[in-house]
Amino acid sequence: MSLIWVFAMAATSVAQLPGHIGVGNTYTYTEKDGVDENNFFACGTASDGRAFLHAHNGSLFIKGNNYTRKIKFPDHTRAIHIEAVFEESPNLFVAFGDIAYYVIQNDTLLRACRYTEVPYERFKAGNNLIAHSRTKLYVFEKDSFVCKSTVPDPGTGVVRFYTDEKDSLWKVIHSGNELDFYKINASWNAEFQFTLNPNELAGFKGNISINKPVLLNLTGTGRWNNPNSAVPWYYDPAVASRFVISQPGFQYSVLSDQKRGDEGKVHVFYPDKLMSFNFCDSFTHSIYFGSFSRPFRSFTDVKKFPRIFNNAASSAIHAIVQDKKGRIWAGNYEGILSIIDKDKITERRNDGPLFLPGSLATEDHIYMNNENYTYGLVQYDLNGNKRGITPDLPGLYLLLTRDKQNFYYGATGNKGVWKTDLSLLEKGVPVWNKIDSNKGNKLSAAITMTEDRSGRIWMGNASRGLAVYYPDRDVATTWLTAKGEIAFGCWSSLTDHKGTVWLGTAHHGLMYYNDYSTPLVNPEQVLNIEHPLLKEGTRIMQLARLGHWLVIGTEKDMLLMDLEEWYKTKKVLIRYLNPLEANFTAPPEQNTILVDKRDSSVWFATSDMLYQWDLKQWLSLPVYKVAPHVIWHKKEGDSVLKENQLIKIKPVDNTLAFTVWFQSRDNMPRYMSVALVKKGDSLKFSPPSLQTKYDYPNLASGNYELAIQICQSDGTVSTHHYPVTIKKFWWQYWWVWLAGFTALFMPFALWLNSRRKAQLARAEIEMIKAEQQKKLSNMQVVSLSNQFRPHFILNALNTIGAELDNKPQAESVLSRLGESIDIIFKHAQQQEITHSFADEWKLVSNVIDIHRLMYLKKLETRLPPQETIDGFGFVQIPLGLIQIPVENALLHGLSNREAGPWRLEIDMEETAGTIKLSITDNGVGRAKAATLSNYRKHGTGTKNLDGILNIVNDGKADKITIQYEDDIFSEGAATYGTRAIIVIPKNFRY
């Protein structure tokens, strides 16, 4: 079993380790990472960053940036333990097991070889892989171990090999009370050097402990275990369950309860005494660990503090602040205040205040907001004594002006922002100037404030909007989102060293203002920062500044924006704490962030944790830009897509499925976005994510552009292009469709006529059913004719057909139209009343695309994800059931709307027995549409659909239903919009 050893300072035992001390942040590899076994050794890394993780008595896992490979061993050599994996050359590795060693190349097992003689230890000395028994020394050459030297049997003595700092190889024989030291020469022979008596060594406890300078840098198969001396500890690099110290005097402490199921979390971490693991990655300051359950990786530049309240939790932290002594004060919404001071914590439980965001510190006091009406604004002295400053009035944010003269208090309850002289506040006798609605501040409460370079006070509210207070005039101006005066509200704000005001908005990403040309603020000069990680809809919860870095806490990430580069070139460089390093289990809390005055680390809180990010150390790490390796998955096998090189896909294989792979020394994933568009259309990337597998099924013929956007670790964004062509079927040429469409309905009509005659010839008992079938079929013809409007299609074909080759829009219309007609024709041939949900959804998608291409250029849609649609492929429904309400929304509702936005939303909800679809548009509404000419001309689809449902629902307990909700939106006295609600039983059959 994999073991985790506990190391502590000489003066500290495990029992004395305080529970609040920061923990090295960890990421545990689980099934979602492809790691599906238990009880692991961490046994090596490759020069390109890949990690080797061995499941006890199981497989060897190779973990890369964004992929996992699993190697199973042959039964006759199956490894119980893989203690180490060493890199012989690039992509060639040797894994050492109990009874065999394994040669691995390109993540594939080449051969399994039993040892000639099972070695005691295996390790790497310089460029050589070495194994040794009691009498023989083996060196790995090419693909096997070769015996290089033989020495006499040491009898009862213990043989160990070590390497020094110059990679020289030493052999130590411990026999009785003597240690005999031999140095291995170039001919692999052992030359005796000297003898030591361990009993003469201070602090000897049964393991080898050397206190002579000549041996201080030895490391190898033994563990130097003398915590009472200044001698550094070392251990066998081939044994992943032990530690090796990379630098004397550094220490990393790990605590494990050794119970089955333990995730192997690092519980204790001394930031100033770092101890490395055998393959501690100096490129990322991370350490791989095995455990009794899953392997995990610890990142030493990010600490979390999981037990600062009641020695058990760190949840609901709404306030963090640092006093002049450097102590961190953290208060949570449950009324607990903890003061963190290096290796100890002072906890004040049930202190009264229910802490809220927006704390600050002065020279002699700490000020905190709270929701307990007994205190209001709370003033603490440095000894923790408190008094309430504004009883009966809680607050949400505090601001101290740059000159340390004025103090602003963001009160709740529509009481505005209160201002007082700091000197009076420090004495506990503030005189408040209330900046409320009487002075132009119409925000219900200010949840963030900042002072700009001109002394203007910016106040924000996430749901209400923005206000600016002008101290020289004692007035404020407010812009409210509800009145359309501004489009955004603010969670956070900050003014940087050059006077730019940064606003973290509720749904519009990061914005800024730096126009000082006029004394009055113009909100139209508040501009957006454009970046994939700050897209529209992103919440900015936290803002801080360290040097030329703007620290940005979004609802899921910690980002860094390079202000120096932005001021110099206006180029937006965004670095981010990798999701592997962060591994947040809750979103960042609002305005709970500070830069430590002692070491410039960044403290911040999420809803369930307090973190300390050693930002300076983290920024010193090397960065690695990755290039995507795109694997195209085809029926005949995988192939690699080459950037800017055209690939052609047969029309019968019109699904583009691919995986993006890359590998870098930091062995961490990257945020990526992907876009696939018709050539000539603008790229619209998906939101950045860690997704690596993509599938674009049933692509229409045409020329496409596949683009992959990667947020690199150096802050840049790289875009990679792959042109794709889907070849056409013969019937996709416009003249074929013109002729085919004209002839389509003649055989269809003949088929209906023959069906009618056959039905009349049936027995009396079948006459009612035949009449229903005939009636439904006729109504389907009318409905389908109405839906796809032959005269409309012919007009479109006549208009754009002749210019098809240079009109990509016309080609798109024809392609989608042709696909829809193909579905209808196949449906008619099958002589069925219903068809699949997937085919119906394709009709819906095509009619949306046609309307967007031809009429509604700025149509905005929100549709269910494709995986949801794919999950209902087994459901059978009448043709046109969803398509007709969607086309009605487009044709009658949205097309008649005179001004944008034009929005169509389709939501899908699954219950135990039904599928519920809601089709919502913000069009003119059914009442107004009924008065317009296009409705009078084409408005029969709904009537026909109702007739079809009356027939197919007849006698059924579980019926398909359609209900309409009118005038669901309002603007002033006007009402508009329609919602169609369709309920489909999953077991519907006709």
PDB file of C-alpha atoms in Angstrom, residues 714-852:
ATOM      1  CA  ASP A 714       1.640  33.576 -20.758  1.00  0.00           C
ATOM      2  CA  GLY A 715      -1.558  35.610 -21.094  1.00  0.00           C
ATOM      3  CA  THR A 716      -1.816  35.537 -24.885  1.00  0.00           C
ATOM      4  CA  VAL A 717      -4.646  33.991 -26.884  1.00  0.00           C
ATOM      5  CA  SER A 718      -3.647  31.901 -29.899  1.00  0.00           C
ATOM      6  CA  THR A 719      -6.063  31.010 -32.696  1.00  0.00           C
ATOM      7  CA  HIS A 720      -5.532  28.032 -34.989  1.00  0.00           C
ATOM      8  CA  HIS A 721      -7.431  27.546 -38.264  1.00  0.00           C
ATOM      9  CA  TYR A 722      -8.393  24.363 -40.087  1.00  0.00           C
ATOM     10  CA  PRO A 723     -10.363  24.696 -43.370  1.00  0.00           C
ATOM     11  CA  VAL A 724     -12.988  22.000 -43.946  1.00  0.00           C
ATOM     12  CA  THR A 725     -15.091  21.199 -47.022  1.00  0.00           C
ATOM     13  CA  ILE A 726     -18.169  18.964 -46.913  1.00  0.00           C
ATOM     14  CA  LYS A 727     -18.734  17.676 -50.422  1.00  0.00           C
ATOM     15  CA  LYS A 728     -22.208  17.827 -51.999  1.00  0.00           C
ATOM     16  CA  PHE A 729     -24.606  15.047 -52.857  1.00  0.00           C
ATOM     17  CA  TRP A 730     -25.783  15.090 -56.451  1.00  0.00           C
ATOM     18  CA  TRP A 731     -29.189  16.265 -55.334  1.00  0.00           C
ATOM     19  CA  GLN A 732     -27.750  19.296 -53.607  1.00  0.00           C
ATOM     20  CA  TYR A 733     -27.339  21.185 -56.863  1.00  0.00           C
ATOM     21  CA  TRP A 734     -30.029  23.816 -57.286  1.00  0.00           C
ATOM     22  CA  TRP A 735     -31.362  22.653 -60.664  1.00  0.00           C
ATOM     23  CA  VAL A 736     -31.916  19.131 -59.304  1.00  0.00           C
ATOM     24  CA  TRP A 737     -33.977  20.537 -56.459  1.00  0.00           C
ATOM     25  CA  LEU A 738     -35.946  22.808 -58.748  1.00  0.00           C
ATOM     26  CA  ALA A 739     -37.009  19.860 -60.876  1.00  0.00           C
ATOM     27  CA  GLY A 740     -37.366  17.454 -57.978  1.00  0.00           C
ATOM     28  CA  PHE A 741     -39.447  19.798 -55.892  1.00  0.00           C
ATOM     29  CA  THR A 742     -41.876  20.339 -58.776  1.00  0.00           C
ATOM     30  CA  ALA A 743     -42.340  16.589 -59.185  1.00  0.00           C
ATOM     31  CA  LEU A 744     -42.423  15.792 -55.486  1.00  0.00           C
ATOM     32  CA  PHE A 745     -46.150  16.146 -54.868  1.00  0.00           C
ATOM     33  CA  MET A 746     -47.443  14.217 -57.909  1.00  0.00           C
ATOM     34  CA  PRO A 747     -46.382  10.761 -56.674  1.00  0.00           C
ATOM     35  CA  PHE A 748     -47.361  11.825 -53.198  1.00  0.00           C
ATOM     36  CA  ALA A 749     -50.889  12.658 -54.412  1.00  0.00           C
ATOM     37  CA  LEU A 750     -51.125   9.384 -56.359  1.00  0.00           C
ATOM     38  CA  TRP A 751     -50.065   7.539 -53.259  1.00  0.00           C
ATOM     39  CA  LEU A 752     -52.772   9.253 -51.221  1.00  0.00           C
ATOM     40  CA  ASN A 753     -55.408   8.396 -53.820  1.00  0.00           C
ATOM     41  CA  SER A 754     -54.442   4.714 -53.929  1.00  0.00           C
ATOM     42  CA  ARG A 755     -54.444   4.637 -50.144  1.00  0.00           C
ATOM     43  CA  ARG A 756     -57.943   6.115 -50.100  1.00  0.00           C
ATOM     44  CA  LYS A 757     -59.244   3.427 -52.493  1.00  0.00           C
ATOM     45  CA  ALA A 758     -57.634   0.679 -50.438  1.00  0.00           C
ATOM     46  CA  GLN A 759     -59.225   1.997 -47.290  1.00  0.00           C
ATOM     47  CA  LEU A 760     -62.722   2.082 -48.844  1.00  0.00           C
ATOM     48  CA  ALA A 761     -62.335  -1.562 -49.774  1.00  0.00           C
ATOM     49  CA  ARG A 762     -61.747  -2.663 -46.209  1.00  0.00           C
ATOM     50  CA  ALA A 763     -64.314  -4.270 -43.955  1.00  0.00           C
ATOM     51  CA  GLU A 764     -66.884  -2.231 -42.008  1.00  0.00           C
ATOM     52  CA  ILE A 765     -64.954  -2.600 -38.773  1.00  0.00           C
ATOM     53  CA  GLU A 766     -61.955  -0.824 -40.335  1.00  0.00           C
ATOM     54  CA  MET A 767     -63.910   2.031 -41.914  1.00  0.00           C
ATOM     55  CA  ILE A 768     -63.684   4.466 -38.959  1.00  0.00           C
ATOM     56  CA  LYS A 769     -59.945   3.940 -38.581  1.00  0.00           C
ATOM     57  CA  ALA A 770     -59.430   4.295 -42.343  1.00  0.00           C
ATOM     58  CA  GLU A 771     -61.383   7.543 -42.359  1.00  0.00           C
ATOM     59  CA  GLN A 772     -59.196   8.926 -39.544  1.00  0.00           C
ATOM     60  CA  GLN A 773     -56.035   7.896 -41.373  1.00  0.00           C
ATOM     61  CA  LYS A 774     -57.231   9.508 -44.573  1.00  0.00           C
ATOM     62  CA  LYS A 775     -58.208  12.695 -42.773  1.00  0.00           C
ATOM     63  CA  LEU A 776     -54.865  12.915 -40.950  1.00  0.00           C
ATOM     64  CA  SER A 777     -52.874  12.264 -44.117  1.00  0.00           C
ATOM     65  CA  ASN A 778     -54.767  14.961 -46.017  1.00  0.00           C
ATOM     66  CA  MET A 779     -54.248  17.447 -43.204  1.00  0.00           C
ATOM     67  CA  GLN A 780     -50.535  16.619 -43.119  1.00  0.00           C
ATOM     68  CA  VAL A 781     -50.278  17.443 -46.801  1.00  0.00           C
ATOM     69  CA  VAL A 782     -52.008  20.764 -46.258  1.00  0.00           C
ATOM     70  CA  SER A 783     -49.866  21.502 -43.179  1.00  0.00           C
ATOM     71  CA  LEU A 784     -46.622  20.618 -44.853  1.00  0.00           C
ATOM     72  CA  SER A 785     -47.555  22.600 -47.918  1.00  0.00           C
ATOM     73  CA  ASN A 786     -48.295  25.566 -45.707  1.00  0.00           C
ATOM     74  CA  GLN A 787     -45.078  25.149 -43.716  1.00  0.00           C
ATOM     75  CA  PHE A 788     -42.695  25.065 -46.572  1.00  0.00           C
ATOM     76  CA  ARG A 789     -44.777  27.164 -48.993  1.00  0.00           C
ATOM     77  CA  PRO A 790     -43.923  25.915 -52.480  1.00  0.00           C
ATOM     78  CA  HIS A 791     -44.416  29.341 -54.039  1.00  0.00           C
ATOM     79  CA  PHE A 792     -42.062  30.873 -51.447  1.00  0.00           C
ATOM     80  CA  ILE A 793     -39.419  28.223 -52.086  1.00  0.00           C
ATOM     81  CA  LEU A 794     -39.720  28.530 -55.856  1.00  0.00           C
ATOM     82  CA  ASN A 795     -39.409  32.287 -55.621  1.00  0.00           C
ATOM     83  CA  ALA A 796     -36.311  31.909 -53.445  1.00  0.00           C
ATOM     84  CA  LEU A 797     -34.816  29.405 -55.847  1.00  0.00           C
ATOM     85  CA  ASN A 798     -35.555  31.546 -58.895  1.00  0.00           C
ATOM     86  CA  THR A 799     -34.064  34.594 -57.195  1.00  0.00           C
ATOM     87  CA  ILE A 800     -30.815  33.069 -55.968  1.00  0.00           C
ATOM     88  CA  GLY A 801     -30.325  29.963 -58.047  1.00  0.00           C
ATOM     89  CA  ALA A 802     -28.520  31.605 -60.945  1.00  0.00           C
ATOM     90  CA  GLU A 803     -25.967  33.202 -58.602  1.00  0.00           C
ATOM     91  CA  LEU A 804     -25.362  30.181 -56.392  1.00  0.00           C
ATOM     92  CA  ASP A 805     -21.630  29.921 -56.934  1.00  0.00           C
ATOM     93  CA  ASN A 806     -20.823  33.325 -55.466  1.00  0.00           C
ATOM     94  CA  LYS A 807     -23.659  33.649 -52.973  1.00  0.00           C
ATOM     95  CA  PRO A 808     -22.835  31.686 -49.812  1.00  0.00           C
ATOM     96  CA  GLN A 809     -26.116  32.863 -48.229  1.00  0.00           C
ATOM     97  CA  ALA A 810     -28.156  31.382 -51.080  1.00  0.00           C
ATOM     98  CA  GLU A 811     -26.229  28.168 -50.815  1.00  0.00           C
ATOM     99  CA  SER A 812     -26.990  27.977 -47.104  1.00  0.00           C
ATOM    100  CA  VAL A 813     -30.721  28.533 -47.728  1.00  0.00           C
ATOM    101  CA  LEU A 814     -30.798  25.837 -50.403  1.00  0.00           C
ATOM    102  CA  SER A 815     -28.814  23.422 -48.283  1.00  0.00           C
ATOM    103  CA  ARG A 816     -31.142  23.720 -45.295  1.00  0.00           C
ATOM    104  CA  LEU A 817     -34.224  23.716 -47.547  1.00  0.00           C
ATOM    105  CA  GLY A 818     -33.010  20.624 -49.342  1.00  0.00           C
ATOM    106  CA  GLU A 819     -32.376  18.813 -46.101  1.00  0.00           C
ATOM    107  CA  SER A 820     -35.902  19.594 -44.866  1.00  0.00           C
ATOM    108  CA  ILE A 821     -37.506  18.409 -48.113  1.00  0.00           C
ATOM    109  CA  ASP A 822     -35.472  15.215 -47.930  1.00  0.00           C
ATOM    110  CA  ILE A 823     -36.891  14.528 -44.454  1.00  0.00           C
ATOM    111  CA  ILE A 824     -40.465  15.175 -45.684  1.00  0.00           C
ATOM    112  CA  PHE A 825     -40.043  12.988 -48.763  1.00  0.00           C
ATOM    113  CA  LYS A 826     -38.597  10.074 -46.758  1.00  0.00           C
ATOM    114  CA  HIS A 827     -41.451  10.446 -44.297  1.00  0.00           C
ATOM    115  CA  ALA A 828     -43.990  10.225 -47.103  1.00  0.00           C
ATOM    116  CA  GLN A 829     -42.328   7.136 -48.582  1.00  0.00           C
ATOM    117  CA  GLN A 830     -42.457   5.329 -45.230  1.00  0.00           C
ATOM    118  CA  GLN A 831     -46.242   5.888 -45.045  1.00  0.00           C
ATOM    119  CA  GLU A 832     -46.034   6.700 -41.329  1.00  0.00           C
ATOM    120  CA  ILE A 833     -47.967   9.305 -39.352  1.00  0.00           C
ATOM    121  CA  THR A 834     -45.112  10.066 -36.980  1.00  0.00           C
ATOM    122  CA  HIS A 835     -41.369  10.469 -37.328  1.00  0.00           C
ATOM    123  CA  SER A 836     -38.396  10.771 -34.979  1.00  0.00           C
ATOM    124  CA  PHE A 837     -37.796  13.664 -32.594  1.00  0.00           C
ATOM    125  CA  ALA A 838     -34.325  14.060 -34.201  1.00  0.00           C
ATOM    126  CA  ASP A 839     -35.821  14.607 -37.691  1.00  0.00           C
ATOM    127  CA  GLU A 840     -38.377  17.050 -36.289  1.00  0.00           C
ATOM    128  CA  TRP A 841     -35.589  19.002 -34.571  1.00  0.00           C
ATOM    129  CA  LYS A 842     -33.658  19.157 -37.856  1.00  0.00           C
ATOM    130  CA  LEU A 843     -36.770  20.755 -39.471  1.00  0.00           C
ATOM    131  CA  VAL A 844     -36.824  23.251 -36.577  1.00  0.00           C
ATOM    132  CA  SER A 845     -33.110  24.065 -36.947  1.00  0.00           C
ATOM    133  CA  ASN A 846     -33.438  24.513 -40.689  1.00  0.00           C
ATOM    134  CA  VAL A 847     -36.445  26.837 -40.521  1.00  0.00           C
ATOM    135  CA  ILE A 848     -34.613  28.970 -37.928  1.00  0.00           C
ATOM    136  CA  ASP A 849     -31.507  29.129 -40.128  1.00  0.00           C
ATOM    137  CA  ILE A 850     -33.563  30.007 -43.249  1.00  0.00           C
ATOM    138  CA  HIS A 851     -35.335  32.850 -41.490  1.00  0.00           C
ATOM    139  CA  ARG A 852     -32.097  34.138 -40.006  1.00  0.00           C
TER     140      ARG A 852
END
